[in-house]
Amino acid sequence: MTDEPNAAPAAPGLAGLLPVALSAVLFAGFLALVPQVADGGAIRLAWDWVPTLGIALSFLVDGLSLTFALLISGIGALVFLYSWAYLGRKPEFGRYTLFLTGFMLSMLGLVLADNLIALFVFWELTTITSYLLIGFNHEQADARRAALQALFVTGAGALAMLAGFILLGFTAGSFELSVILAQGEALRAHALYLPILILILAGTFTKSAQFPFHFWLPNAMAAPTPVSAFLHSATMVKAGVYLMARLHPALSGTEIWMWSLTIFGAITAVFASVVALRQTDLKQALAYTTLMALGTLTLFLGQESGYAMTAFATFLIVHSLYKAALFLVVGNIDYATGTRDARILGGLARTMPVTAFAAALAAMSMAGLPPFLGFIGKELKYAGALAVASEPLVVAGAILIASALMLAVAGVVAIRPFWLPPGGAFPRQPRPAPWPMLTGPVILALLGATFGIYPDTLERALVAPTVAALLGSAEEAKPLVLWAGVNLPLILSVATIVLGVTIYAFKLRLRAALARAEAALPSFDAGWDRFLKGLNRVAVWQTRVIQPGVLRFYIFVTFVTVLIGAAGTMLARGALPALPSLSTVTWDGLALSLLIVAGAAIAAVTGSRIAAMAALGVVGIAVAMIFIVFGAPDVAITQLLVETLVVVLVAVALLRLPALDPPGTRDRRPRDAVLAGAVGLTVTLTLLAVIERPLDRSLTDYFETASWVEAFGRNIVNVILVDFRALDTFGEIAVVVIAALSAYALLRTTDKRRPE
Amino acid sequence: MSAIVAGILLLAGALFSIAAGVGLVRLPDVYIRMHAATKVGTLGSGLILAATAVHFAEASVVLRCVLIIVFLLMTAPIGAHMIGRAALRIGIVPWGIDREPPGDR
Amino acid sequence: MSSFAANLVLAAAWAMLFGAFTPLTIVSGFVVGYGVLWLLQPLVGRRSSYFLRVWYWLKLVVLFLYELLLSSIEVLWEVVTPSHISRPAIIDMPLDVKSDAGILLVTNLISLTPGTLSIDVSEDRRTLRLHAMFAEDPEAVRRQLKSGMEKWVIDAVEGT
Amino acid sequence: MSWLLATPLALPFLTGVVAFLLRGRPAGRWISVAGNVALLAAAGLLMARVLQSGVIAGQMGGWPAPFGITLVADYLSAVMVVITAITALAVAVYALSDIGARAEKLGYHALFNFLIGGVTGAFLTGDLFNLYVWFEVMLISSFGLLVLGGRREQIDGGVKYVTLNLISTILFLSGIGLLYGMTGTLNMADLAGRVAAHENQGLITVVAMLFMIAFGVKAAVFPLFFWLPASYHTPAFSVSAVFAGLLTKVGVYALIRLFTLVFTGDTGFTHHILLWVAGLTMVTGVLGAAAQTDIRKILSFHIVSQIGYMIMGLALYTPFAVAGAVFYLVHHIIVKANLFLIAGVADRVAGSTALARIGGLYKSAPLLAVLFLIPAFSLAGFPPLSGFWAKYVLVAAALEVQGWIIAAVALLVGLLTIYSMTKIWAEAFWKAHPDGRDPTLAQLDPGVRRRLLLPVGALAALTLVIGFYPEPFVTFAKDAAAQLLDPTAYVVAVLGDPS
Amino acid sequence: MTATGFLEASTTLGFVAVFIAVGLAVYRLARGPSLPDRVVALDLMTVAIVAFCGLAAIRTGEAAFLDVALVLALVGFLATVALARFAERQQLRREEEAGK
Amino acid sequence: MEALLAVTIGVLVAGAVYLMLARNVLRFIFGLVLISNAANLVIFTAGRLTPGEPPLIPEGADAPVGTVANALPQALVLTAIVIGFGLFAFALVLMFRAYTSLGTLQSDEMRVAEPRDDGL
Amino acid sequence: MNSVILRAGTRYLAPLLLLFSVYMLLRGHNEPGGGFIGGLIGATGFVLYAIACGTAEARRALRVLPQNIAVTGLGIALLAGLAAALFGDALFTGQWLFLGATETEKGLPLSTVLVFDIGVYLVVFGAVLTLVFAMEEEI
Ligand code: NA
Ligand code: NA
């Protein structure tokens, strides 16, 4: 499963370099802000967006957001450059660039936003763009599956998070982060604190792929390698980490915050590094180490101490640098050989020395060897771990295991493919990568080394300001030093290296054991398939139950609803009528009622179409007679005419229609009869209740006085129809016209296949 | 005077109307029932309308009543003819005839 | 009946409907009648004048009403008596009347008068099939109808 | 005043009449487009006037309310008319290339315009019985449009559509009769007062339930929506687009109108039931969609699901929530109509709407892909598209009143909506065409392509405008909600100042 | 008994008669047995309603009801014609099908 | 009298609903005719019944003399009857077409738009 | 329908029905009748014609497509409603003209209301015939 990068190394159109320029300019711009921010001067910009909803496009540049912005734009520039060479000649490169640029800008918006809802908007924009990027190889089912998985899992979390944001905004009285962050005490004391926290963590944990929501991330490696490098080093997956850091001043400091982040972070870190070792696909191995890093970062954010925060800030940067570099390295290997299988790869140092060099530097940083920044990061991790509020040894132990495994993985990714003999034949003759694909890894790897040797710059420029953003004061930041003397962290570091090398040495045996262990464990990825299958099964089941395609069922439910709605309300609201007086009943009225009842009964039970029709005629005639008896000649005439036309039409139609019941069957439906009776009774009761009180006849009184005097008509009914309520009549004749046109069209339309 | 004439006409009309109904139920076959419905029914209604005309004794009402009666006399036999013809073509053998009706083709 | 006459008749009927023979109703009736006749041209053929037959018409009406009453009483009797005394038969009768009006009148009158009910007229308009309630002697029924009802109608409608 | 109100109602009928008499000639089809341009202008004028002077009313025939029939436009009515005109114009243009000569000869353009007339009539009338009449105009036109073409599935879907809607019609009519029997009036503003003053409030609630069910069928809410998924995938694409956009919304509109103006005496009962209805409608609709494998069937079930959101806004019955419902209504008409139009284009170029039988559109028809993504992601509620703001307002409104469960349902259903939209995307756009074809827009005749894509593009642009610049729309929705929840202005505009 | 009293009583009797006729027609309608039987019943009902309208006019003194009768007398038989034709055609179709 | 009609309408509705629930769509049509009549009667009855006097203004008078029947419900019913006829006519033609193109009137067998194996 | 009797009857009944329908239309404003009833009766005349003599014959007699009559009727009714605007009134306001009115007599009333009712008549007439003819032609 590879990306099929460009077949030929020739450089594609220069337009593909535009995003490189864009991100470089952005990076430079952000770099220019460093001095001001390092001096504690946050920058805030705001535009109105939806003031009615309290939503503004406001941005805040402080240590935390600036660190992220630099990583995003800086790595972005390198990745764009890399992509240009890697994919630039593919027809889809335009879209790819568009999405990736969109992604980068959304990511910048996310980290810079100072309004919760604006932040959410950018958050979701990263989701959408990453969806499109992960699905780049869209004709492969795996890529589509991975894209959906990422979208769905992070989308689910995001929606919960949105609810959390809304509640947080309501609670704080504003969606502006600056306002919210200032209200930490009040928020933590609020009754909604817990729900807010859970909802927001649902968003961050899914986005940052914390166990047990981690499974989407390795699958997302279906994306082209530069995308993976970008999304999974410094950007998308770190969005969750960023948000936890961002809200740290507001929400942290409670037991629940501490424990949830620590536990989930630790589990994710250990679990991921164990699984990482098992991977044979280099990209997959890197993906799991990314998980490990995310777990570690989360773990630190659970704490309050200066050590932990310094460790967080440092490791954030360290990881971004080496992880991006290594992803790009893997891309180069893939490009060179057509495979990423660690079991085959080997001996590439000769063909691709520059890549091998960058890989070595980055891997050493990842492994936490001095004098790389990774080493400082690891020292700080131990220091931070030992400074946690409770169970420091457990936490430190977790980090020890994770770091050792990381070291082993670094060996797998950066040593084995270059320096050890190959384990099999490559799909293609290895070829060197062009310069744009080397620039990124080299620069990133060198940065890891440079900052390791000169950590002060980094400390002053980014780490301290970040800690300041987290803890409110740059004073809390701990120094970044390569040599802090022999202390517990250093001892742990040594232990890490020893353990890591041991693991690397026994990795094959371990791999087998891990594979067995993993097979025994429930797979979350398989769980996703089960979830989708289950969702589909529920959906299909539900559709079968409530949309079975059987008209009778639909009508039955509709009438049941009518019955429950009307009769139920009547009972619930005490609207039953009193027993009616039948004293005004006239014998002719009674006779007509009986006629109607007889007609209805015959129509309902007869099996003969003609009997049914004639019965309908009886009802129609009887109704017309009622209209006559109660002074409505116009209505009676209309009724009779319509009745006649109904009979004519039905008589024509019946000529080609079959008998009502199939031969040998009769129409007897007791259940329907009960429902029908109940509906009928409800109608009766409602009507009885309606007529209990006298009618306000003011409208009719008006019509009676105005009919002749103002509308010059003696037939009040007609005057109502053509004058007082002419608009009704207009609509009504429109109905008649349309009915005729529709019926005509229906009859004259094609497809007159006769039934078999 | 007119009230009495009208009343008598009404009574006669009522009598024939009931007779038509009873005939419809009692008579042995559809053809004979048609005799009842067509002739007697029409006469019954006609008499009642005549009573109406007498009762109102206004030109417009009388004219309308006459028209109604004329219309009835025009249409009722046509209807009866249609029914009878259908009955014959369906193959309904008249009561009292032991052979196939001649109309059955 | 010439179209003009027909138009006049319609105009008169119109005025009757409004219950007043004023110039307004007559003229408007004529206009409406004209429209109707125009609309129904294919239906209304050409016929000779018929104003002279008023007398025959009167006779026809009176005789007919009498027969209608008679026949109704006959049926009434059949209904109220416990047993059915009728001897029904389907009878074919040759027709001499030719015009639409004539056929319509003959058949309608036969239907409305005692013991007989028109059932169908053959396509060639030469034979009337009828249902007779008291038809021990079909020939007698035929004879009676031809000399009675049909003759009256021919006199009133088609006579020279 | 009277003119402003009556023109949007009269124009479609005039257009329809002329289009019918000229049917089969080229002018007949362009009349439809021209008429709808004019309708849009008239709707714009009406909207301008309403924005300027608040609720306006016109007494038809010059008979004073409540005796004659009053046409009324408040914010809600006005915006519905505008959005109807927009949708109608888009579909009228699209139909130029979508509807065959045979259907035109049989009066497609007349039926279509009559349908629009019924819709605008329903939005503008202030009289309950008149509302019934416009509902019928709409219904019968929709019957005709639904079966025009006469394919077997159309007839089959038509049977279900017709039968169930007829039941609703009868309920509606009976409800009007009962309400008249209790209050003696038909004018809705007048009803507002008389219903409140009625002695037997329990009975009022019973009748309110009848209306709720009648409109519930029209709006396609749980458990009354069967007719919709049974039929909406069968007619011509123009037709299903206009149905999807407008028809159910008229039911929603009627629910909003009656349950904010007339039946407000027992909201603890009625609106609580509405809330349950809303939740169940959302869930069952979205699950129904998840089970489908045809674009139009998926979209049809989604209509149901989305109706739930609008009902939810009404049910919560706070200014914010009702504003959400109004916003949702407007957004959804545009988006849903557009998705059906796009399904039509996809059918044209890829050969089907069955997901198993199409594919490859992303690669070979990128423009269509973009045009699909905009409404699809809007429907799914992704920011910053119109659907996000709609859902946002509703969820926020629910959370504001501690409606935890309904908010959770709304969010969860949003997630499942994403699932279905991406299903269409993955299968129709990303996946390769199963026949190995490369379906391109270029294979369409340029004129056809223009007429199909222009309306799609315009509606998509509208979605983007609402999404990126939601402020005026949100403000408008809030003002509309304020009018709805305090109907004094409405009543005064119709009946005059009581003082 | 006065003349008006007599008229009133006769009117009532007229109503009763019409109802009886209609009722008996309904019986025939339900019983059949043949299609023409049912049509005859419906036909008689139409004619009875004409009488009913006349009676209503007498009782209320309102000639407007005669308009109902007028319409019915002219139009009512159309239903009879249509049904009769249905009966006949159906038979023809059956024969056609049997002949095939 | 209104009370009696209320009962009658109830029976009418019961018959109509029973018919509408039937398997054969032609019965639905019959039920539709019945229930339309019932709805019309509901309006008519809800407008209260006045025996005898039609709402006409006699010659020479400016308004009806004495109490006449309520004209408004009559106008509504008239409208409803005509609309009902339009709807009925279409429905009938539809069922007719359903039979000629689907080959059945039994609604259980009408499964073209929603086939049995749909989405399963 | 090959019935000599029915055809003969139709010759007289159909014109009568048409005449009667116009009568019902014109008097509708003052007595029972009006556009609906008139239109229905008029249509009945042609329905009878179609049954008796066949649809083709009836269509020939009608000359115009019934659906065109119906739609034109709708247009007439609409224009009658809109005409009020020419007089500056609210839509659907009746505009009256009393021909030959004197001090005592109102004269012959002509009005947009009547025009509206004529529209109604045409609609009902045309629509019913559209339906019935189309159905008749199916069998
Ligand atoms: Na819809
Ligand atoms: Na929709």
mmCIF file with all atom_site columns, C-alpha atoms in Angstrom, chain A residues 554-611:
data_model
loop_
_atom_site.group_PDB
_atom_site.id
_atom_site.type_symbol
_atom_site.label_atom_id
_atom_site.label_alt_id
_atom_site.label_comp_id
_atom_site.label_asym_id
_atom_site.label_entity_id
_atom_site.label_seq_id
_atom_site.pdbx_PDB_ins_code
_atom_site.Cartn_x
_atom_site.Cartn_y
_atom_site.Cartn_z
_atom_site.occupancy
_atom_site.B_iso_or_equiv
_atom_site.pdbx_formal_charge
_atom_site.auth_seq_id
_atom_site.auth_comp_id
_atom_site.auth_asym_id
_atom_site.auth_atom_id
_atom_site.pdbx_PDB_model_num
ATOM 1  C CA . TYR A 1 554 ? -48.817 3.419  6.958  1.00 0.00 ? 554 TYR A CA 1
ATOM 2  C CA . ILE A 1 555 ? -52.494 4.161  7.020  1.00 0.00 ? 555 ILE A CA 1
ATOM 3  C CA . PHE A 1 556 ? -52.972 2.103  10.141 1.00 0.00 ? 556 PHE A CA 1
ATOM 4  C CA . VAL A 1 557 ? -50.263 3.958  12.010 1.00 0.00 ? 557 VAL A CA 1
ATOM 5  C CA . THR A 1 558 ? -51.613 7.274  10.810 1.00 0.00 ? 558 THR A CA 1
ATOM 6  C CA . PHE A 1 559 ? -55.035 6.524  12.168 1.00 0.00 ? 559 PHE A CA 1
ATOM 7  C CA . VAL A 1 560 ? -53.623 5.134  15.388 1.00 0.00 ? 560 VAL A CA 1
ATOM 8  C CA . THR A 1 561 ? -51.791 8.416  15.761 1.00 0.00 ? 561 THR A CA 1
ATOM 9  C CA . VAL A 1 562 ? -54.983 10.290 15.149 1.00 0.00 ? 562 VAL A CA 1
ATOM 10 C CA . LEU A 1 563 ? -56.733 8.186  17.735 1.00 0.00 ? 563 LEU A CA 1
ATOM 11 C CA . ILE A 1 564 ? -54.046 8.571  20.357 1.00 0.00 ? 564 ILE A CA 1
ATOM 12 C CA . GLY A 1 565 ? -53.623 12.246 19.580 1.00 0.00 ? 565 GLY A CA 1
ATOM 13 C CA . ALA A 1 566 ? -57.276 13.114 19.803 1.00 0.00 ? 566 ALA A CA 1
ATOM 14 C CA . ALA A 1 567 ? -58.743 10.600 22.208 1.00 0.00 ? 567 ALA A CA 1
ATOM 15 C CA . GLY A 1 568 ? -55.672 10.595 24.400 1.00 0.00 ? 568 GLY A CA 1
ATOM 16 C CA . THR A 1 569 ? -55.724 14.360 24.662 1.00 0.00 ? 569 THR A CA 1
ATOM 17 C CA . MET A 1 570 ? -59.417 14.304 25.323 1.00 0.00 ? 570 MET A CA 1
ATOM 18 C CA . LEU A 1 571 ? -58.874 12.035 28.289 1.00 0.00 ? 571 LEU A CA 1
ATOM 19 C CA . ALA A 1 572 ? -55.711 13.717 29.440 1.00 0.00 ? 572 ALA A CA 1
ATOM 20 C CA . ARG A 1 573 ? -57.202 17.177 29.250 1.00 0.00 ? 573 ARG A CA 1
ATOM 21 C CA . GLY A 1 574 ? -60.673 16.307 30.501 1.00 0.00 ? 574 GLY A CA 1
ATOM 22 C CA . ALA A 1 575 ? -62.459 17.443 27.361 1.00 0.00 ? 575 ALA A CA 1
ATOM 23 C CA . LEU A 1 576 ? -65.118 14.750 27.243 1.00 0.00 ? 576 LEU A CA 1
ATOM 24 C CA . PRO A 1 577 ? -68.560 16.077 26.403 1.00 0.00 ? 577 PRO A CA 1
ATOM 25 C CA . ALA A 1 578 ? -71.575 15.758 28.625 1.00 0.00 ? 578 ALA A CA 1
ATOM 26 C CA . LEU A 1 579 ? -74.319 13.386 27.548 1.00 0.00 ? 579 LEU A CA 1
ATOM 27 C CA . PRO A 1 580 ? -76.040 15.207 24.727 1.00 0.00 ? 580 PRO A CA 1
ATOM 28 C CA . SER A 1 581 ? -79.710 16.049 24.686 1.00 0.00 ? 581 SER A CA 1
ATOM 29 C CA . LEU A 1 582 ? -81.512 14.421 21.815 1.00 0.00 ? 582 LEU A CA 1
ATOM 30 C CA . SER A 1 583 ? -84.685 16.424 22.326 1.00 0.00 ? 583 SER A CA 1
ATOM 31 C CA . THR A 1 584 ? -84.223 18.428 19.142 1.00 0.00 ? 584 THR A CA 1
ATOM 32 C CA . VAL A 1 585 ? -83.931 15.329 17.042 1.00 0.00 ? 585 VAL A CA 1
ATOM 33 C CA . THR A 1 586 ? -86.512 15.325 14.275 1.00 0.00 ? 586 THR A CA 1
ATOM 34 C CA . TRP A 1 587 ? -87.832 12.152 12.815 1.00 0.00 ? 587 TRP A CA 1
ATOM 35 C CA . ASP A 1 588 ? -86.698 13.060 9.335  1.00 0.00 ? 588 ASP A CA 1
ATOM 36 C CA . GLY A 1 589 ? -83.271 13.783 10.697 1.00 0.00 ? 589 GLY A CA 1
ATOM 37 C CA . LEU A 1 590 ? -83.322 10.410 12.365 1.00 0.00 ? 590 LEU A CA 1
ATOM 38 C CA . ALA A 1 591 ? -84.409 8.742  9.141  1.00 0.00 ? 591 ALA A CA 1
ATOM 39 C CA . LEU A 1 592 ? -81.617 10.416 7.216  1.00 0.00 ? 592 LEU A CA 1
ATOM 40 C CA . SER A 1 593 ? -79.108 9.427  9.861  1.00 0.00 ? 593 SER A CA 1
ATOM 41 C CA . LEU A 1 594 ? -80.244 5.838  9.604  1.00 0.00 ? 594 LEU A CA 1
ATOM 42 C CA . LEU A 1 595 ? -79.900 6.059  5.863  1.00 0.00 ? 595 LEU A CA 1
ATOM 43 C CA . ILE A 1 596 ? -76.357 7.297  6.185  1.00 0.00 ? 596 ILE A CA 1
ATOM 44 C CA . VAL A 1 597 ? -75.532 4.620  8.709  1.00 0.00 ? 597 VAL A CA 1
ATOM 45 C CA . ALA A 1 598 ? -76.975 1.963  6.429  1.00 0.00 ? 598 ALA A CA 1
ATOM 46 C CA . GLY A 1 599 ? -75.048 3.297  3.456  1.00 0.00 ? 599 GLY A CA 1
ATOM 47 C CA . ALA A 1 600 ? -71.805 3.455  5.386  1.00 0.00 ? 600 ALA A CA 1
ATOM 48 C CA . ALA A 1 601 ? -72.314 -0.038 6.737  1.00 0.00 ? 601 ALA A CA 1
ATOM 49 C CA . ILE A 1 602 ? -73.065 -1.542 3.359  1.00 0.00 ? 602 ILE A CA 1
ATOM 50 C CA . ALA A 1 603 ? -70.115 0.230  1.779  1.00 0.00 ? 603 ALA A CA 1
ATOM 51 C CA . ALA A 1 604 ? -67.818 -0.995 4.511  1.00 0.00 ? 604 ALA A CA 1
ATOM 52 C CA . VAL A 1 605 ? -68.697 -4.657 4.484  1.00 0.00 ? 605 VAL A CA 1
ATOM 53 C CA . THR A 1 606 ? -69.831 -5.501 0.999  1.00 0.00 ? 606 THR A CA 1
ATOM 54 C CA . GLY A 1 607 ? -67.669 -7.494 -1.326 1.00 0.00 ? 607 GLY A CA 1
ATOM 55 C CA . SER A 1 608 ? -69.470 -6.222 -4.391 1.00 0.00 ? 608 SER A CA 1
ATOM 56 C CA . ARG A 1 609 ? -68.074 -3.163 -6.061 1.00 0.00 ? 609 ARG A CA 1
ATOM 57 C CA . ILE A 1 610 ? -71.419 -2.096 -7.351 1.00 0.00 ? 610 ILE A CA 1
ATOM 58 C CA . ALA A 1 611 ? -73.068 -2.537 -4.005 1.00 0.00 ? 611 ALA A CA 1
#
